[in-house]
Coordinates of C-alpha atoms in Angstrom, one line a residue:
M1 CA 12.1 30.1 -9.5
G2 CA 13.2 33.3 -10.7
E3 CA 16.4 35.4 -9.4
D4 CA 14.0 37.2 -6.2
G5 CA 12.9 34.0 -5.0
R6 CA 16.1 32.5 -5.3
L7 CA 18.1 35.8 -3.1
T8 CA 14.9 34.7 -0.5
A9 CA 15.3 31.1 -0.1
V10 CA 18.9 32.3 0.7
V11 CA 18.6 34.1 3.1
A12 CA 15.6 31.5 4.8
L13 CA 18.5 29.1 4.3
A14 CA 21.0 31.4 6.2
Q15 CA 18.4 33.1 8.7
G16 CA 17.4 29.2 9.6
M17 CA 21.2 28.0 10.2
A18 CA 21.9 30.8 12.5
A19 CA 18.5 30.7 14.2
A20 CA 19.8 26.8 15.3
H21 CA 20.6 26.7 19.3
T22 CA 22.9 23.0 18.6
P23 CA 24.7 21.5 15.6
R24 CA 21.0 19.2 15.3
E25 CA 19.6 22.0 14.5
S26 CA 21.9 23.6 12.3
W27 CA 21.5 20.7 9.9
R28 CA 18.3 20.5 9.7
A29 CA 17.8 23.7 9.2
A30 CA 20.2 23.6 6.4
A31 CA 19.2 20.5 4.6
L32 CA 15.6 21.6 5.0
G33 CA 16.3 25.6 3.7
A34 CA 18.2 23.5 0.8
C35 CA 15.2 20.8 -0.3
R36 CA 12.5 24.2 -0.2
A37 CA 15.2 26.1 -2.3
L38 CA 15.4 24.0 -4.9
G39 CA 12.1 22.6 -5.3
G40 CA 13.4 19.0 -3.9
S41 CA 11.0 16.5 -2.4
F42 CA 14.2 14.9 -0.6
A43 CA 17.3 16.9 1.6
A44 CA 20.5 14.7 3.0
L45 CA 23.2 17.0 4.4
S46 CA 26.8 14.6 5.2
V47 CA 29.9 14.5 6.7
W48 CA 33.3 13.4 5.1
E49 CA 35.2 11.2 8.1
R50 CA 38.3 11.4 6.6
E51 CA 39.6 9.1 9.1
L52 CA 37.1 6.5 8.4
G53 CA 37.0 6.7 5.0
R54 CA 32.8 7.3 4.9
L55 CA 30.7 9.4 4.6
R56 CA 28.2 9.7 7.3
V57 CA 25.0 11.4 7.1
L58 CA 23.4 13.3 9.4
V59 CA 19.8 14.4 8.5
N60 CA 17.6 13.2 6.2
V61 CA 14.8 15.7 5.9
G62 CA 11.3 15.7 3.7
D63 CA 10.2 12.6 1.9
R64 CA 11.9 9.8 3.5
A65 CA 11.8 6.4 2.3
R66 CA 11.3 3.2 4.3
G67 CA 15.1 2.9 6.5
E68 CA 15.8 6.5 6.0
E69 CA 15.8 8.0 9.5
E70 CA 15.7 11.5 10.8
F71 CA 18.9 12.0 12.1
P72 CA 20.1 8.5 12.2
G73 CA 22.9 6.8 13.9
D74 CA 24.7 4.7 12.1
E75 CA 23.8 5.2 8.0
T76 CA 27.7 5.8 6.5
Y77 CA 28.7 4.7 3.3
P78 CA 32.8 3.9 2.2
V79 CA 33.7 6.7 0.6
H80 CA 34.7 4.3 -2.6
Q81 CA 31.3 3.8 -2.9
F82 CA 31.2 7.7 -3.5
P83 CA 34.1 8.9 -5.1
E84 CA 33.5 11.9 -6.2
I85 CA 34.1 13.0 -2.9
T86 CA 38.0 12.5 -3.5
E87 CA 38.6 12.2 -6.2
F88 CA 36.3 14.4 -7.8
L89 CA 37.6 17.8 -6.0
H90 CA 41.2 16.6 -6.2
E91 CA 41.0 16.8 -9.8
R92 CA 38.8 19.3 -10.4
W93 CA 40.7 21.5 -7.8
V94 CA 43.9 20.7 -9.4
A95 CA 42.7 21.5 -12.9
G96 CA 41.8 25.3 -11.2
G97 CA 38.3 24.3 -11.0
E98 CA 35.7 25.2 -8.6
P99 CA 33.7 22.8 -6.4
N100 CA 30.4 22.6 -8.7
A101 CA 27.5 20.7 -8.0
W102 CA 26.5 18.1 -10.4
V103 CA 22.9 16.6 -11.3
E104 CA 22.4 13.1 -12.1
T105 CA 18.9 11.3 -12.8
A106 CA 18.1 7.8 -12.4
E107 CA 18.3 7.0 -15.9
G108 CA 22.1 8.1 -15.9
P109 CA 24.0 10.8 -15.1
A110 CA 22.7 14.4 -16.6
A111 CA 24.5 17.9 -16.0
G112 CA 28.0 18.6 -14.8
Q113 CA 28.7 14.7 -15.3
P114 CA 31.2 14.0 -12.7
G115 CA 31.9 10.2 -14.0
Y116 CA 31.3 8.4 -10.9
C117 CA 27.5 7.7 -11.2
H118 CA 26.3 4.2 -10.1
Q119 CA 26.0 4.6 -6.5
R120 CA 23.5 7.3 -6.6
V121 CA 21.4 5.8 -10.0
A122 CA 21.0 2.9 -8.1
A123 CA 19.7 4.8 -4.9
L124 CA 17.6 6.5 -6.6
R125 CA 15.7 4.0 -8.4
R126 CA 15.9 1.8 -4.9
R127 CA 14.0 4.7 -3.3
G128 CA 11.1 5.6 -6.2
R129 CA 13.6 8.7 -6.5
G130 CA 14.0 10.8 -10.4
C131 CA 17.2 12.9 -10.2
C132 CA 19.2 14.7 -7.4
V133 CA 21.0 17.7 -7.9
V134 CA 24.2 16.9 -5.0
A135 CA 26.7 19.9 -4.1
P136 CA 30.3 19.7 -2.0
I137 CA 30.4 21.7 0.9
V138 CA 34.1 22.9 1.7
L139 CA 34.5 24.5 4.9
N140 CA 37.9 26.0 5.6
G141 CA 39.0 25.1 2.2
R142 CA 39.0 21.6 2.2
A143 CA 35.9 19.0 1.5
W144 CA 33.8 18.6 4.4
G145 CA 31.5 16.5 3.1
E146 CA 28.2 17.2 0.4
L147 CA 24.5 19.0 -0.2
Y148 CA 22.0 15.8 -1.7
V149 CA 18.7 17.4 -3.1
A150 CA 16.1 14.5 -4.7
R151 CA 13.2 15.2 -6.6
S152 CA 10.4 12.7 -6.9
A153 CA 10.3 10.5 -9.6
G154 CA 7.9 11.7 -12.4
V155 CA 8.2 15.7 -12.4
P156 CA 11.2 17.8 -14.3
V157 CA 14.6 16.4 -12.8
F158 CA 16.7 19.3 -12.0
D159 CA 18.9 21.3 -14.9
R160 CA 22.4 23.3 -14.9
G161 CA 20.5 26.4 -13.5
D162 CA 19.8 23.7 -10.9
A163 CA 23.2 22.9 -10.1
D164 CA 24.4 26.0 -9.9
F165 CA 22.1 27.3 -7.3
A166 CA 23.0 24.3 -5.4
T167 CA 26.5 24.9 -5.5
V168 CA 25.1 29.5 -3.9
L169 CA 22.9 27.4 -1.5
A170 CA 26.1 25.1 -0.9
S171 CA 28.7 28.4 0.2
V172 CA 26.0 29.2 2.3
V173 CA 25.5 26.4 3.8
A174 CA 29.1 25.8 4.9
A175 CA 29.1 29.9 6.6
G176 CA 26.5 28.5 8.8
L177 CA 28.1 25.7 9.9
A178 CA 31.2 27.5 10.2
Q179 CA 29.1 30.0 12.7
S180 CA 27.8 26.4 14.2
E181 CA 30.8 25.0 14.9
R182 CA 32.6 28.7 16.3
L183 CA 29.4 28.2 18.5
E184 CA 29.6 24.7 19.5
E185 CA 33.8 25.7 20.1
A186 CA 32.4 28.8 22.5
R187 CA 30.0 26.0 24.7
R188 CA 32.2 23.3 24.9
L189 CA 34.9 25.6 26.6
A190 CA 32.6 27.4 28.8
F191 CA 32.0 24.4 30.4
T192 CA 34.8 22.5 29.7
D193 CA 38.3 22.9 32.5
A194 CA 41.1 23.0 30.6
L195 CA 43.8 21.8 32.1
T196 CA 42.0 18.6 31.7
G197 CA 40.0 18.2 30.0
L198 CA 37.2 17.7 32.4
A199 CA 34.0 18.8 32.6
N200 CA 34.0 22.4 34.7
R201 CA 32.4 23.8 37.9
R202 CA 29.8 25.1 35.4
A203 CA 28.6 22.3 34.1
V204 CA 28.3 20.2 37.7
D205 CA 26.5 22.7 38.4
V206 CA 23.6 23.0 35.0
R207 CA 23.1 19.3 35.1
L208 CA 23.1 19.0 38.8
E209 CA 20.3 20.8 39.4
E210 CA 18.6 19.2 36.4
A211 CA 19.6 16.0 38.6
I212 CA 18.1 16.7 41.2
E213 CA 15.1 17.7 39.3
R214 CA 14.5 14.9 38.2
H215 CA 14.7 13.0 41.5
R216 CA 12.3 15.5 42.9
D217 CA 9.6 14.4 40.2
Q218 CA 10.5 10.9 39.5
G219 CA 12.7 9.5 42.2
V220 CA 15.9 9.4 40.5
V221 CA 19.2 8.6 42.6
V222 CA 21.3 11.1 42.4
S223 CA 24.6 10.8 43.9
L224 CA 27.9 13.3 44.6
V225 CA 31.7 11.7 44.8
V226 CA 34.1 15.1 45.7
C227 CA 37.2 14.3 45.9
D228 CA 40.1 16.2 47.4
L229 CA 44.0 15.7 45.9
N230 CA 46.7 15.4 48.5
G231 CA 49.5 16.3 48.8
L232 CA 49.5 18.5 45.4
K233 CA 50.9 21.8 47.9
N234 CA 54.0 20.0 48.5
V235 CA 54.5 19.5 44.7
N236 CA 54.2 22.7 43.6
D237 CA 56.6 24.6 46.1
T238 CA 58.9 21.8 45.7
R239 CA 59.0 20.4 42.0
G240 CA 57.3 23.4 39.9
H241 CA 54.1 24.3 39.3
A242 CA 54.1 22.6 35.9
V243 CA 54.8 19.1 37.7
G244 CA 51.7 20.0 40.1
D245 CA 49.4 20.3 36.8
R246 CA 50.8 16.9 35.7
L247 CA 49.3 14.9 39.0
L248 CA 46.2 16.7 38.1
E249 CA 46.5 16.1 34.7
R250 CA 47.1 12.3 35.2
F251 CA 44.4 12.6 38.8
G252 CA 41.9 13.6 36.1
S253 CA 42.5 10.9 34.1
V254 CA 41.6 7.9 36.7
L255 CA 38.5 10.1 37.5
S256 CA 37.6 9.8 34.0
L257 CA 38.2 5.7 34.7
C258 CA 36.4 5.5 37.7
G259 CA 33.5 7.2 36.7
A260 CA 33.7 4.8 33.1
M261 CA 32.3 2.2 35.5
L262 CA 29.3 4.5 36.2
P263 CA 26.7 4.8 32.9
G264 CA 26.5 8.6 32.8
A265 CA 28.6 9.9 34.9
L266 CA 30.0 13.2 34.6
A267 CA 33.9 13.7 35.9
A268 CA 34.9 17.2 36.1
R269 CA 37.6 19.6 37.7
L270 CA 36.0 22.1 40.5
G271 CA 39.3 23.8 41.0
G272 CA 42.1 23.9 42.3
D273 CA 42.9 20.3 44.0
E274 CA 38.9 19.6 44.2
F275 CA 37.3 16.9 42.1
C276 CA 33.6 15.5 41.7
L277 CA 32.2 12.9 39.9
L278 CA 28.5 13.0 39.2
V279 CA 25.9 9.7 38.7
V280 CA 22.7 9.9 38.0
G281 CA 20.2 6.8 37.7
S282 CA 23.0 3.7 39.0
P283 CA 23.0 2.4 42.9
A284 CA 24.4 3.9 45.9
D285 CA 27.0 1.0 46.1
D286 CA 28.1 1.0 42.8
V287 CA 29.1 4.9 43.3
V288 CA 30.6 3.8 46.6
K289 CA 32.4 1.1 44.6
A290 CA 34.2 3.5 42.1
A291 CA 34.8 5.7 43.9
D292 CA 36.6 3.3 46.4
E293 CA 38.7 1.8 43.1
L294 CA 39.3 5.8 42.6
C295 CA 40.9 6.3 46.6
R296 CA 43.3 3.1 45.4
R297 CA 44.4 4.5 41.4
A298 CA 45.3 7.7 43.5
A299 CA 47.5 5.8 46.5
E300 CA 49.0 4.4 43.6
L301 CA 50.0 8.1 41.7
E302 CA 54.1 8.7 42.2
L303 CA 54.0 12.5 43.2
G304 CA 50.4 12.9 44.9
E305 CA 50.1 11.5 48.9
G306 CA 45.9 9.9 47.9
V307 CA 42.8 11.7 47.3
A308 CA 40.0 12.5 50.2
C309 CA 37.3 11.4 48.8
G310 CA 33.3 11.5 50.1
V311 CA 30.0 10.6 48.7
A312 CA 26.7 11.3 49.3
S313 CA 23.8 9.8 47.0
T314 CA 20.1 10.0 48.0
E315 CA 19.7 6.3 47.8
D316 CA 21.2 6.5 51.3
P317 CA 19.9 7.8 54.6
I318 CA 20.8 11.6 54.3
G319 CA 17.1 13.1 55.2
P320 CA 15.3 14.7 52.3
V321 CA 17.5 16.4 49.4
R322 CA 15.4 19.6 47.3
S323 CA 18.1 20.7 46.7
A324 CA 21.4 20.9 44.8
R325 CA 23.0 22.7 47.7
R326 CA 21.8 20.3 49.8
L327 CA 23.5 16.9 48.1
F328 CA 27.2 19.4 47.7
R329 CA 26.6 19.9 51.3
L330 CA 26.4 16.6 51.6
A331 CA 29.3 15.3 49.6
D332 CA 31.5 18.4 51.5
A333 CA 31.2 17.4 54.7
A334 CA 31.9 13.4 53.6
Q335 CA 35.2 14.5 51.9
Y336 CA 36.0 17.2 54.3
R337 CA 35.7 14.0 57.4
A338 CA 38.0 11.9 55.1
K339 CA 40.5 14.6 54.7
A340 CA 40.5 14.8 58.5
V341 CA 40.8 11.0 59.8
R342 CA 42.8 10.2 57.2
A343 CA 40.9 7.9 55.5
D344 CA 42.0 6.0 52.4
R345 CA 38.7 4.9 51.2
P346 CA 35.9 7.2 50.7
V347 CA 33.7 8.5 54.0
V348 CA 29.9 8.4 52.3
A349 CA 27.0 10.4 54.0
G350 CA 24.1 8.8 55.8
R351 CA 26.1 5.5 56.8
E352 CA 26.7 5.5 60.3
G353 CA 23.8 5.1 62.5
E354 CA 20.6 7.9 63.3
D355 CA 23.7 10.3 64.1
D356 CA 25.5 10.4 61.8
P357 CA 29.1 12.6 61.7
V358 CA 28.2 13.7 58.3
V359 CA 25.0 14.5 58.0
R360 CA 25.4 16.2 61.6
L361 CA 28.1 18.1 60.0
A362 CA 26.4 19.1 56.7
D363 CA 23.2 20.3 58.5
A364 CA 25.1 22.0 61.4
E365 CA 25.0 25.8 61.8
P366 CA 29.2 26.4 60.6
S367 CA 31.4 28.9 62.9
G368 CA 35.1 30.0 63.3
E369 CA 37.7 27.5 61.5
D370 CA 35.4 24.8 60.8
A371 CA 33.0 27.4 58.4
V372 CA 36.0 28.7 57.4
E373 CA 37.8 24.9 56.1
R374 CA 34.1 24.7 55.0
R375 CA 33.6 27.4 52.6
R376 CA 37.0 26.8 50.4
F377 CA 35.7 24.1 48.5
R378 CA 32.8 26.4 46.6
G379 CA 31.4 29.1 48.8
R380 CA 28.4 27.1 48.7
L381 CA 27.6 26.5 52.6
P382 CA 25.4 29.4 54.3

């Protein structure tokens, strides 16, 4: 490939990563772009997980061998099997060098000999590949992982020029990963409550709309637990907002713990002293059990005064739930009733007979002081 072709390949790789919407798409675009640019038959992107002492494969593309998945769940290798990712890079940097790529073949090391080859050579032979080029990826001044591109046996092996080009490609991948990580962090912050680390109102809205659509199409059970932490204003007024924030954080941890009782539950802070659990697929009785545990644990918090907790589930006799708004209304009304009667256990919509007061309250047109109080939750009620 000439200089113009290589420049085109670099641009295509960068554009592919820039167009990605998720980390997985970004990893795949990086590996595919490098594979095409280097005329490889296979490519992989791996990250160095320092705390676990291993290389974890993020994506495999091209002609995958048996057992190689595109997005493997558990393909990892102890770093001591590939010490060049740590020792070699460190030695090169200490000596003032750069983290350049190197080539290895099924017959042994080739261009850019790092001095560690036995595991990679064995892997090449085992998977019917003739050579590979390995390019360290450096992100924010630290070794992040590696870009690996291989060619099938029987075709020309990579040379020093290919290794130098792989080094350039790795730097482009690093820039793309940095951008992807910034975007992912921005997305994460957009859906996370800064104080508690739980999901925020926006995340609940998105997930609940999706859940209700599944309920309409497939009959999936959707449940919502709405909580109002009692006593926060008193703590803020008498002990200060820093102490109040600690109470919110502690309750957030309790909510997360109880949510873990329900597979896939989303624990969220909706704002102020209001929290919720969104549960999809679990039986309503399991959700009520978790809510009961939440009430018990909240009552044991040192500074608080317990929690008012309401539950609404599509599995209970609450009438048709065709919109996220109605399930919110029902859970809100249940929480409002729990607060009004000072209940120390969750109030569940639809479980008090035909003329259930919670369902009646949720479906009634609000007026006067009741309307003001109920709107306080999220402005959801008409």
